[in-house]
GROMACS .gro file of C-alpha atoms in nm:
model
  464
    1MET     CA    1   0.090   2.395  -2.957
    2LYS     CA    2   0.377   2.190  -3.096
    3LYS     CA    3   0.572   2.240  -2.775
    4GLN     CA    4   0.275   2.128  -2.568
    5LEU     CA    5   0.235   1.813  -2.779
    6PHE     CA    6   0.605   1.744  -2.745
    7GLN     CA    7   0.590   1.777  -2.367
    8LEU     CA    8   0.282   1.556  -2.353
    9GLY     CA    9   0.466   1.303  -2.567
   10THR     CA   10   0.755   1.316  -2.323
   11VAL     CA   11   0.518   1.239  -2.035
   12GLY     CA   12   0.361   0.956  -2.233
   13SER     CA   13   0.701   0.806  -2.311
   14ALA     CA   14   0.802   0.833  -1.945
   15ILE     CA   15   0.481   0.654  -1.843
   16CYS     CA   16   0.543   0.368  -2.087
   17ILE     CA   17   0.906   0.328  -1.981
   18SER     CA   18   0.809   0.346  -1.614
   19ALA     CA   19   0.535   0.084  -1.656
   20LEU     CA   20   0.779  -0.152  -1.828
   21ILE     CA   21   1.041  -0.104  -1.556
   22LEU     CA   22   0.789  -0.153  -1.278
   23PHE     CA   23   0.648  -0.464  -1.440
   24ALA     CA   24   0.995  -0.608  -1.502
   25CYS     CA   25   1.099  -0.548  -1.141
   26SER     CA   26   0.789  -0.706  -0.985
   27SER     CA   27   0.805  -0.996  -1.230
   28VAL     CA   28   1.167  -1.071  -1.143
   29ARG     CA   29   1.082  -1.061  -0.773
   30HIS     CA   30   0.793  -1.302  -0.829
   31ALA     CA   31   1.004  -1.535  -1.043
   32LEU     CA   32   1.269  -1.546  -0.768
   33PHE     CA   33   1.008  -1.679  -0.520
   34GLN     CA   34   1.008  -1.360  -0.317
   35SER     CA   35   0.633  -1.302  -0.342
   36GLY     CA   36   0.400  -1.502  -0.122
   37ALA     CA   37   0.056  -1.621  -0.024
   38PHE     CA   38  -0.004  -1.275   0.127
   39ASP     CA   39  -0.105  -1.106  -0.087
   40ILE     CA   40  -0.051  -1.200  -0.450
   41GLY     CA   41  -0.137  -1.562  -0.378
   42ILE     CA   42  -0.473  -1.455  -0.237
   43TYR     CA   43  -0.563  -1.237  -0.535
   44ASP     CA   44  -0.426  -1.476  -0.797
   45GLN     CA   45  -0.642  -1.757  -0.660
   46VAL     CA   46  -0.967  -1.559  -0.635
   47VAL     CA   47  -0.928  -1.395  -0.977
   48TYR     CA   48  -0.854  -1.735  -1.129
   49LEU     CA   49  -1.167  -1.878  -0.967
   50MET     CA   50  -1.369  -1.582  -1.096
   51SER     CA   51  -1.243  -1.651  -1.449
   52GLN     CA   52  -1.355  -2.013  -1.416
   53GLY     CA   53  -1.704  -1.918  -1.301
   54GLN     CA   54  -1.639  -2.052  -0.951
   55ALA     CA   55  -1.703  -1.877  -0.619
   56PRO     CA   56  -1.395  -1.664  -0.536
   57ILE     CA   57  -1.334  -1.818  -0.196
   58SER     CA   58  -0.975  -1.785  -0.083
   59SER     CA   59  -0.857  -2.107   0.080
   60ILE     CA   60  -0.566  -1.905   0.221
   61LEU     CA   61  -0.801  -1.672   0.410
   62GLY     CA   62  -1.082  -1.922   0.443
   63PHE     CA   63  -1.362  -1.699   0.313
   64HIS     CA   64  -1.511  -1.519   0.011
   65HIS     CA   65  -1.316  -1.245  -0.166
   66MET     CA   66  -1.570  -0.978  -0.070
   67GLY     CA   67  -1.505  -1.054   0.295
   68ASN     CA   68  -1.146  -0.941   0.253
   69HIS     CA   69  -1.167  -0.572   0.155
   70ALA     CA   70  -1.498  -0.568  -0.037
   71ALA     CA   71  -1.282  -0.492  -0.342
   72TRP     CA   72  -1.533  -0.553  -0.621
   73ALA     CA   73  -1.304  -0.367  -0.866
   74VAL     CA   74  -1.098  -0.688  -0.883
   75TYR     CA   75  -1.375  -0.876  -1.065
   76PRO     CA   76  -1.304  -0.727  -1.414
   77LEU     CA   77  -0.948  -0.862  -1.392
   78ALA     CA   78  -1.095  -1.209  -1.443
   79LEU     CA   79  -1.140  -1.117  -1.812
   80LEU     CA   80  -0.760  -1.109  -1.845
   81TYR     CA   81  -0.739  -1.455  -1.688
   82LYS     CA   82  -0.978  -1.582  -1.953
   83ILE     CA   83  -0.714  -1.492  -2.211
   84TYR     CA   84  -0.447  -1.675  -2.013
   85PRO     CA   85  -0.448  -1.737  -1.637
   86SER     CA   86  -0.133  -1.590  -1.482
   87ALA     CA   87  -0.037  -1.388  -1.177
   88TYR     CA   88   0.170  -1.171  -1.411
   89TRP     CA   89  -0.154  -1.006  -1.524
   90LEU     CA   90  -0.193  -0.868  -1.171
   91LEU     CA   91   0.164  -0.739  -1.175
   92ALA     CA   92   0.107  -0.579  -1.516
   93VAL     CA   93  -0.216  -0.408  -1.402
   94GLN     CA   94  -0.036  -0.282  -1.093
   95ALA     CA   95   0.260  -0.146  -1.290
   96ILE     CA   96   0.040   0.025  -1.548
   97SER     CA   97  -0.190   0.174  -1.283
   98LEU     CA   98   0.099   0.319  -1.085
   99ALA     CA   99   0.269   0.460  -1.395
  100LEU     CA  100  -0.054   0.610  -1.529
  101GLY     CA  101  -0.078   0.840  -1.228
  102ALA     CA  102   0.178   1.064  -1.398
  103LEU     CA  103  -0.071   1.162  -1.671
  104PRO     CA  104  -0.339   1.325  -1.452
  105THR     CA  105  -0.056   1.473  -1.243
  106TYR     CA  106   0.064   1.650  -1.558
  107HIS     CA  107  -0.287   1.768  -1.648
  108LEU     CA  108  -0.359   1.887  -1.293
  109SER     CA  109  -0.037   2.087  -1.307
  110ARG     CA  110  -0.135   2.251  -1.634
  111GLN     CA  111  -0.488   2.308  -1.504
  112ALA     CA  112  -0.343   2.493  -1.204
  113GLY     CA  113  -0.142   2.721  -1.433
  114LEU     CA  114   0.204   2.567  -1.408
  115LYS     CA  115   0.439   2.608  -1.701
  116GLU     CA  116   0.492   2.317  -1.938
  117ASN     CA  117   0.836   2.243  -1.797
  118GLN     CA  118   0.702   2.243  -1.442
  119ALA     CA  119   0.410   2.016  -1.536
  120VAL     CA  120   0.649   1.767  -1.695
  121ALA     CA  121   0.867   1.787  -1.385
  122MET     CA  122   0.567   1.713  -1.162
  123ALA     CA  123   0.492   1.403  -1.368
  124ALA     CA  124   0.853   1.297  -1.311
  125VAL     CA  125   0.824   1.373  -0.939
  126TYR     CA  126   0.526   1.138  -0.925
  127LEU     CA  127   0.705   0.857  -1.110
  128LEU     CA  128   1.017   0.892  -0.895
  129TYR     CA  129   0.833   0.911  -0.564
  130PRO     CA  130   0.986   0.615  -0.373
  131LEU     CA  131   0.653   0.475  -0.257
  132VAL     CA  132   0.545   0.414  -0.618
  133PHE     CA  133   0.845   0.189  -0.681
  134ASN     CA  134   0.826   0.016  -0.343
  135VAL     CA  135   0.454  -0.059  -0.354
  136ASN     CA  136   0.495  -0.209  -0.699
  137LEU     CA  137   0.745  -0.459  -0.555
  138TYR     CA  138   0.531  -0.563  -0.262
  139GLU     CA  139   0.288  -0.826  -0.394
  140PHE     CA  140  -0.038  -0.698  -0.550
  141HIS     CA  141  -0.298  -0.469  -0.394
  142PRO     CA  142  -0.613  -0.346  -0.571
  143GLU     CA  143  -0.589   0.006  -0.426
  144VAL     CA  144  -0.310   0.082  -0.674
  145MET     CA  145  -0.583   0.102  -0.939
  146ALA     CA  146  -0.742   0.388  -0.744
  147ILE     CA  147  -0.442   0.623  -0.754
  148PRO     CA  148  -0.464   0.748  -1.115
  149VAL     CA  149  -0.843   0.760  -1.077
  150PHE     CA  150  -0.813   0.979  -0.766
  151LEU     CA  151  -0.600   1.227  -0.960
  152GLY     CA  152  -0.820   1.208  -1.269
  153SER     CA  153  -1.137   1.255  -1.064
  154ILE     CA  154  -1.001   1.570  -0.901
  155TRP     CA  155  -0.912   1.706  -1.245
  156ALA     CA  156  -1.270   1.626  -1.357
  157ALA     CA  157  -1.418   1.802  -1.052
  158ARG     CA  158  -1.216   2.115  -1.124
  159GLN     CA  159  -1.324   2.102  -1.489
  160GLY     CA  160  -1.689   2.080  -1.387
  161LYS     CA  161  -1.721   1.727  -1.526
  162THR     CA  162  -1.942   1.600  -1.243
  163GLY     CA  163  -2.047   1.277  -1.412
  164TRP     CA  164  -1.689   1.165  -1.469
  165PHE     CA  165  -1.602   1.258  -1.112
  166CYS     CA  166  -1.886   1.047  -0.973
  167LEU     CA  167  -1.790   0.749  -1.189
  168GLY     CA  168  -1.432   0.783  -1.069
  169VAL     CA  169  -1.540   0.790  -0.705
  170ILE     CA  170  -1.754   0.479  -0.750
  171PHE     CA  171  -1.458   0.290  -0.897
  172ILE     CA  172  -1.226   0.409  -0.620
  173LEU     CA  173  -1.466   0.279  -0.356
  174GLY     CA  174  -1.454  -0.062  -0.520
  175CYS     CA  175  -1.077  -0.089  -0.479
  176LYS     CA  176  -1.071  -0.124  -0.100
  177ALA     CA  177  -1.320  -0.064   0.178
  178VAL     CA  178  -1.101   0.156   0.397
  179ILE     CA  179  -1.030   0.391   0.108
  180SER     CA  180  -1.386   0.514   0.153
  181LEU     CA  181  -1.260   0.723   0.447
  182THR     CA  182  -1.022   0.903   0.211
  183VAL     CA  183  -1.308   0.959  -0.033
  184ALA     CA  184  -1.523   1.109   0.243
  185ALA     CA  185  -1.240   1.338   0.355
  186MET     CA  186  -1.185   1.439  -0.007
  187GLY     CA  187  -1.550   1.538  -0.015
  188ILE     CA  188  -1.497   1.769   0.283
  189TRP     CA  189  -1.195   1.925   0.109
  190LEU     CA  190  -1.390   1.978  -0.214
  191LEU     CA  191  -1.682   2.132  -0.024
  192LEU     CA  192  -1.489   2.367   0.202
  193PHE     CA  193  -1.181   2.461   0.005
  194GLU     CA  194  -1.252   2.392  -0.363
  195LYS     CA  195  -1.617   2.507  -0.353
  196ARG     CA  196  -1.720   2.206  -0.562
  197ARG     CA  197  -2.043   2.146  -0.380
  198ILE     CA  198  -2.199   1.870  -0.589
  199CYS     CA  199  -1.877   1.672  -0.622
  200GLY     CA  200  -1.788   1.731  -0.259
  201LEU     CA  201  -2.128   1.627  -0.130
  202PHE     CA  202  -2.132   1.317  -0.348
  203ALA     CA  203  -1.785   1.208  -0.231
  204LEU     CA  204  -1.869   1.274   0.134
  205LEU     CA  205  -2.197   1.081   0.131
  206ALA     CA  206  -2.066   0.800  -0.089
  207GLY     CA  207  -1.755   0.758   0.126
  208ILE     CA  208  -1.940   0.746   0.457
  209SER     CA  209  -2.215   0.521   0.319
  210TRP     CA  210  -1.975   0.271   0.164
  211PHE     CA  211  -1.763   0.256   0.479
  212LEU     CA  212  -2.068   0.172   0.690
  213ILE     CA  213  -2.203  -0.078   0.437
  214THR     CA  214  -1.872  -0.261   0.397
  215SER     CA  215  -1.759  -0.258   0.760
  216GLN     CA  216  -2.098  -0.347   0.909
  217ILE     CA  217  -2.263  -0.562   0.642
  218ILE     CA  218  -2.051  -0.688   0.350
  219ILE     CA  219  -1.726  -0.782   0.522
  220PRO     CA  220  -1.888  -0.944   0.830
  221PHE     CA  221  -2.133  -1.133   0.606
  222PHE     CA  222  -1.870  -1.281   0.375
  223SER     CA  223  -1.593  -1.334   0.634
  224ASN     CA  224  -1.812  -1.406   0.938
  225ASN     CA  225  -1.594  -1.164   1.133
  226GLU     CA  226  -1.495  -0.801   1.180
  227ALA     CA  227  -1.266  -0.642   0.920
  228ALA     CA  228  -0.920  -0.798   0.960
  229ALA     CA  229  -0.753  -0.460   1.016
  230VAL     CA  230  -0.940  -0.421   1.347
  231ALA     CA  231  -0.680  -0.656   1.499
  232ARG     CA  232  -0.418  -0.382   1.451
  233TYR     CA  233  -0.596  -0.153   1.698
  234THR     CA  234  -0.668  -0.387   1.988
  235TYR     CA  235  -0.576  -0.120   2.243
  236LEU     CA  236  -0.871   0.084   2.110
  237GLY     CA  237  -1.130  -0.193   2.089
  238ASP     CA  238  -1.234  -0.506   1.904
  239SER     CA  239  -1.487  -0.361   1.660
  240VAL     CA  240  -1.511  -0.068   1.422
  241PHE     CA  241  -1.767   0.114   1.639
  242GLU     CA  242  -1.577   0.050   1.962
  243ILE     CA  243  -1.259   0.187   1.807
  244ALA     CA  244  -1.449   0.493   1.680
  245ARG     CA  245  -1.598   0.549   2.024
  246ASN     CA  246  -1.264   0.524   2.202
  247LEU     CA  247  -1.107   0.766   1.958
  248VAL     CA  248  -1.343   1.026   2.107
  249LEU     CA  249  -1.373   0.909   2.468
  250LYS     CA  250  -1.009   0.817   2.531
  251PRO     CA  251  -0.801   1.089   2.365
  252GLY     CA  252  -0.498   0.999   2.574
  253LEU     CA  253  -0.460   0.669   2.391
  254VAL     CA  254  -0.473   0.848   2.058
  255LEU     CA  255  -0.259   1.151   2.134
  256GLY     CA  256   0.021   0.932   2.267
  257LYS     CA  257   0.044   0.765   1.928
  258ILE     CA  258  -0.008   1.077   1.718
  259PHE     CA  259   0.254   1.284   1.900
  260SER     CA  260   0.531   1.028   1.900
  261PHE     CA  261   0.871   0.990   1.744
  262ALA     CA  262   0.741   0.704   1.527
  263THR     CA  263   0.473   0.930   1.377
  264LEU     CA  264   0.718   1.215   1.329
  265GLU     CA  265   0.957   0.983   1.149
  266TYR     CA  266   0.671   0.854   0.936
  267LEU     CA  267   0.563   1.202   0.831
  268ALA     CA  268   0.924   1.296   0.756
  269LEU     CA  269   0.957   0.998   0.521
  270LEU     CA  270   0.636   1.095   0.341
  271VAL     CA  271   0.722   1.459   0.282
  272ALA     CA  272   1.099   1.433   0.226
  273PRO     CA  273   1.072   1.366  -0.151
  274VAL     CA  274   0.856   1.681  -0.200
  275ILE     CA  275   0.946   1.899   0.099
  276TRP     CA  276   1.077   2.164  -0.137
  277GLY     CA  277   0.723   2.224  -0.269
  278LEU     CA  278   0.520   2.240   0.052
  279ALA     CA  279   0.403   2.564   0.209
  280PRO     CA  280   0.168   2.594   0.511
  281GLN     CA  281  -0.092   2.803   0.329
  282HIS     CA  282  -0.119   2.546   0.048
  283LEU     CA  283  -0.164   2.228   0.249
  284THR     CA  284  -0.545   2.216   0.228
  285PRO     CA  285  -0.549   1.916  -0.014
  286LEU     CA  286  -0.398   1.712   0.271
  287VAL     CA  287  -0.733   1.735   0.452
  288SER     CA  288  -0.821   1.439   0.229
  289ALA     CA  289  -0.524   1.242   0.360
  290ILE     CA  290  -0.607   1.285   0.730
  291PRO     CA  291  -0.792   0.950   0.765
  292VAL     CA  292  -0.501   0.756   0.612
  293LEU     CA  293  -0.245   0.938   0.826
  294VAL     CA  294  -0.447   0.878   1.144
  295VAL     CA  295  -0.516   0.512   1.066
  296ASN     CA  296  -0.149   0.446   0.991
  297SER     CA  297  -0.021   0.642   1.290
  298LEU     CA  298  -0.249   0.458   1.533
  299SER     CA  299  -0.180   0.112   1.397
  300GLU     CA  300   0.023  -0.143   1.592
  301LEU     CA  301   0.157  -0.269   1.259
  302HIS     CA  302   0.478  -0.073   1.208
  303VAL     CA  303   0.492  -0.126   0.828
  304GLN     CA  304   0.193   0.107   0.797
  305ARG     CA  305   0.436   0.386   0.884
  306ASP     CA  306   0.705   0.349   0.621
  307LEU     CA  307   0.748   0.377   0.245
  308THR     CA  308   0.774   0.006   0.169
  309GLN     CA  309   0.411  -0.104   0.149
  310GLN     CA  310   0.077   0.015   0.018
  311TYR     CA  311  -0.075   0.169   0.329
  312SER     CA  312   0.033   0.528   0.257
  313LEU     CA  313  -0.046   0.525  -0.113
  314PRO     CA  314  -0.375   0.724  -0.084
  315VAL     CA  315  -0.174   1.014   0.064
  316LEU     CA  316   0.029   1.060  -0.255
  317PRO     CA  317  -0.234   1.228  -0.480
  318PHE     CA  318  -0.305   1.496  -0.221
  319LEU     CA  319   0.060   1.548  -0.137
  320LEU     CA  320   0.121   1.620  -0.505
  321LEU     CA  321  -0.179   1.855  -0.516
  322ALA     CA  322  -0.029   2.051  -0.227
  323VAL     CA  323   0.298   2.085  -0.420
  324ILE     CA  324   0.113   2.191  -0.735
  325SER     CA  325  -0.077   2.454  -0.536
  326THR     CA  326   0.247   2.589  -0.394
  327LEU     CA  327   0.412   2.612  -0.735
  328ALA     CA  328   0.102   2.772  -0.887
  329ALA     CA  329   0.132   3.049  -0.626
  330GLY     CA  330   0.490   3.113  -0.735
  331LYS     CA  331   0.635   2.967  -0.417
  332GLY     CA  332   0.847   2.666  -0.324
  333TRP     CA  333   1.218   2.618  -0.271
  334LEU     CA  334   1.261   2.462  -0.615
  335ARG     CA  335   1.071   2.576  -0.920
  336THR     CA  336   1.278   2.478  -1.223
  337ARG     CA  337   1.236   2.146  -1.397
  338LYS     CA  338   1.599   2.049  -1.352
  339ALA     CA  339   1.602   2.119  -0.978
  340MET     CA  340   1.270   1.943  -0.914
  341ILE     CA  341   1.373   1.629  -1.101
  342LEU     CA  342   1.719   1.626  -0.942
  343TRP     CA  343   1.566   1.630  -0.592
  344ALA     CA  344   1.324   1.354  -0.696
  345VAL     CA  345   1.613   1.141  -0.824
  346VAL     CA  346   1.809   1.188  -0.500
  347ALA     CA  347   1.499   1.098  -0.294
  348PHE     CA  348   1.445   0.790  -0.507
  349PHE     CA  349   1.797   0.662  -0.458
  350ALA     CA  350   1.775   0.735  -0.085
  351LEU     CA  351   1.438   0.569  -0.014
  352ALA     CA  352   1.349   0.326  -0.295
  353LYS     CA  353   1.416  -0.042  -0.222
  354TYR     CA  354   1.598  -0.127  -0.548
  355GLY     CA  355   1.883  -0.271  -0.338
  356ASN     CA  356   1.661  -0.567  -0.252
  357PHE     CA  357   1.743  -0.715  -0.591
  358TRP     CA  358   2.102  -0.791  -0.497
  359SER     CA  359   2.035  -0.870  -0.132
  360ILE     CA  360   1.700  -0.999  -0.007
  361TYR     CA  361   1.566  -1.119  -0.341
  362LEU     CA  362   1.855  -1.358  -0.398
  363GLY     CA  363   1.775  -1.540  -0.074
  364GLU     CA  364   1.621  -1.847  -0.240
  365LEU     CA  365   1.842  -1.860  -0.548
  366ASP     CA  366   2.021  -2.172  -0.420
  367THR     CA  367   1.696  -2.372  -0.445
  368TRP     CA  368   1.543  -2.186  -0.740
  369GLN     CA  369   1.596  -2.456  -1.002
  370ALA     CA  370   1.486  -2.736  -0.773
  371THR     CA  371   1.168  -2.549  -0.677
  372ARG     CA  372   1.079  -2.485  -1.041
  373GLN     CA  373   1.128  -2.850  -1.127
  374ALA     CA  374   0.914  -2.960  -0.834
  375ILE     CA  375   0.635  -2.717  -0.930
  376ALA     CA  376   0.638  -2.858  -1.285
  377GLN     CA  377   0.552  -3.200  -1.142
  378VAL     CA  378   0.229  -3.072  -0.987
  379GLN     CA  379   0.019  -3.173  -1.286
  380THR     CA  380  -0.339  -3.167  -1.157
  381GLN     CA  381  -0.557  -2.914  -0.979
  382GLY     CA  382  -0.560  -3.126  -0.667
  383VAL     CA  383  -0.530  -2.979  -0.317
  384VAL     CA  384  -0.181  -2.850  -0.234
  385LEU     CA  385   0.005  -2.782   0.089
  386THR     CA  386   0.325  -2.583   0.041
  387THR     CA  387   0.533  -2.297   0.180
  388HIS     CA  388   0.446  -1.926   0.172
  389SER     CA  389   0.678  -1.829  -0.115
  390ILE     CA  390   0.578  -2.122  -0.338
  391THR     CA  391   0.203  -2.067  -0.284
  392PRO     CA  392   0.146  -1.795  -0.550
  393HIS     CA  393   0.297  -2.027  -0.813
  394LEU     CA  394   0.032  -2.294  -0.750
  395THR     CA  395  -0.282  -2.093  -0.676
  396HIS     CA  396  -0.480  -2.191  -0.986
  397ARG     CA  397  -0.693  -2.436  -0.791
  398SER     CA  398  -0.977  -2.414  -0.544
  399GLN     CA  399  -0.777  -2.540  -0.245
  400ILE     CA  400  -0.423  -2.451  -0.140
  401GLN     CA  401  -0.275  -2.392   0.204
  402TYR     CA  402   0.068  -2.301   0.328
  403VAL     CA  403   0.287  -2.390   0.623
  404ASP     CA  404   0.597  -2.226   0.767
  405ASP     CA  405   0.789  -2.226   1.094
  406GLN     CA  406   0.517  -2.012   1.252
  407ILE     CA  407   0.211  -2.186   1.107
  408PRO     CA  408   0.190  -2.561   1.178
  409PRO     CA  409   0.044  -2.794   0.916
  410PRO     CA  410  -0.318  -2.915   0.946
  411ALA     CA  411  -0.367  -3.218   1.169
  412ASP     CA  412  -0.527  -3.413   0.883
  413LEU     CA  413  -0.307  -3.433   0.573
  414ASN     CA  414  -0.519  -3.690   0.392
  415HIS     CA  415  -0.714  -3.443   0.178
  416PHE     CA  416  -0.395  -3.305   0.018
  417GLU     CA  417  -0.287  -3.448  -0.316
  418TYR     CA  418   0.048  -3.267  -0.322
  419ILE     CA  419   0.274  -3.147  -0.042
  420LEU     CA  420   0.564  -2.935  -0.167
  421LEU     CA  421   0.813  -2.810   0.092
  422ASN     CA  422   1.135  -2.612   0.084
  423LEU     CA  423   1.320  -2.717   0.396
  424ARG     CA  424   1.604  -2.473   0.340
  425HIS     CA  425   1.372  -2.174   0.303
  426PRO     CA  426   1.059  -2.256   0.506
  427GLY     CA  427   0.942  -1.896   0.544
  428GLY     CA  428   0.855  -1.717   0.867
  429ALA     CA  429   1.158  -1.655   1.087
  430GLY     CA  430   1.364  -1.911   0.898
  431ASN     CA  431   1.358  -2.187   1.159
  432PRO     CA  432   1.304  -2.513   0.964
  433GLU     CA  433   1.191  -2.721   1.262
  434VAL     CA  434   0.818  -2.726   1.179
  435VAL     CA  435   0.875  -2.803   0.811
  436ASN     CA  436   1.151  -3.052   0.896
  437ASN     CA  437   0.916  -3.241   1.127
  438LEU     CA  438   0.652  -3.246   0.854
  439VAL     CA  439   0.899  -3.391   0.603
  440ASN     CA  440   0.992  -3.668   0.846
  441GLN     CA  441   0.624  -3.733   0.917
  442LEU     CA  442   0.548  -3.766   0.545
  443LYS     CA  443   0.838  -4.004   0.488
  444ASN     CA  444   0.673  -4.239   0.735
  445ASN     CA  445   0.320  -4.180   0.609
  446GLY     CA  446   0.198  -4.468   0.397
  447LEU     CA  447  -0.047  -4.245   0.210
  448PHE     CA  448   0.224  -4.033   0.045
  449GLN     CA  449   0.526  -4.112  -0.165
  450LEU     CA  450   0.832  -3.893  -0.218
  451SER     CA  451   0.810  -3.792  -0.583
  452TYR     CA  452   1.094  -3.539  -0.601
  453GLN     CA  453   1.388  -3.436  -0.383
  454ARG     CA  454   1.670  -3.195  -0.458
  455ASP     CA  455   1.845  -2.917  -0.265
  456ASP     CA  456   1.617  -2.963   0.038
  457VAL     CA  457   1.309  -2.930  -0.181
  458TYR     CA  458   1.063  -3.216  -0.129
  459LEU     CA  459   0.751  -3.304  -0.327
  460PHE     CA  460   0.521  -3.568  -0.179
  461VAL     CA  461   0.234  -3.703  -0.386
  462LYS     CA  462  -0.064  -3.889  -0.244
  463LYS     CA  463  -0.071  -4.250  -0.355
  464SER     CA  464  -0.360  -4.339  -0.584
   0.00000   0.00000   0.00000
């Protein structure tokens, strides 16, 4: 018993340390102006508006928060903003959520019959999985909150705690609309392979129902359009139902994407950190991951097929379950704690994007002080026009828009109170022509005065 408590304490300590490291890393990135309007700016603005009792309409997207991903699980975060409004709350929630996944991973390992040392090692494998670190760096996304709940819900289903499982599924569905497909597939896995009929049936029906409700009613109603992700599958159709129909009627379009080098490379990246613990006869948990793998493989957006962003995160819980199943059967290339953790460390150093801190993330350091000083002079909640990387530092207002070398400024600038531009780092492809033209236009605009200028950072304020 004492040994078990010690091991659990070790896991708890690792979770706390991991959460602090993750939070520190994402906070430094944000402070260095490497985050942007997409996506932390979007969520910071809508959560702030929620905390103020205002309609959470993103001026960046141009529609209500529920028209984005129908992510109602974001609403409780407004309570944190009532304490003190700050985007760092989102980064803290993300870091804690990602780190907490190690706890149910440990308990699932023990539940499956793994030794204490192996269960601790599996918790470490989770924390060192490169996607966990990389997703934490890339803005904020509400689906991170679903990951520990996925793992905890599966533990509850196996323990016969149906009520807790159902509550977990309901919360997961509120994190992002498309995750409902993973929930439905998880229901199939629970029904066919785990023999958890009630839990499986609930997940299957809830997943399918929520997907139809969000994709056909909620998102179109609040955004006045199809789900934004549909644009990534234009070769399959321009609506959810048309895409679904062509998946069946035009298999050639699908198979060409599925059986491609890009997909093979993607799968290799996913499994490399845990390849030592995968065996063909123990891959059934990955039935739950099929929708995510298909959606990512078919997408025209290449970042859905790497380990840098959030798109593959729902695969992780079921990948770990496959490893746990293999180890529980006494199989796997590596079965000792030392070997498992060593492989995880090597995979982390090979695939985690920690190197960004001394390369990409220093890109705007030459204007860092000037940008901070300019932001400090924005003293009202008036309408702001700025660049992509400055946007999430000024989103506590109902109206903010951004401009870069790919997105021209609005034709009418008169409704902006502040226009803050970084000519040296305009965003997009780095061509300052659009922003440079806007600066010259504002210098000759009698409605605005140049309030601040340093290191190619310009703040224009509308004359009273």
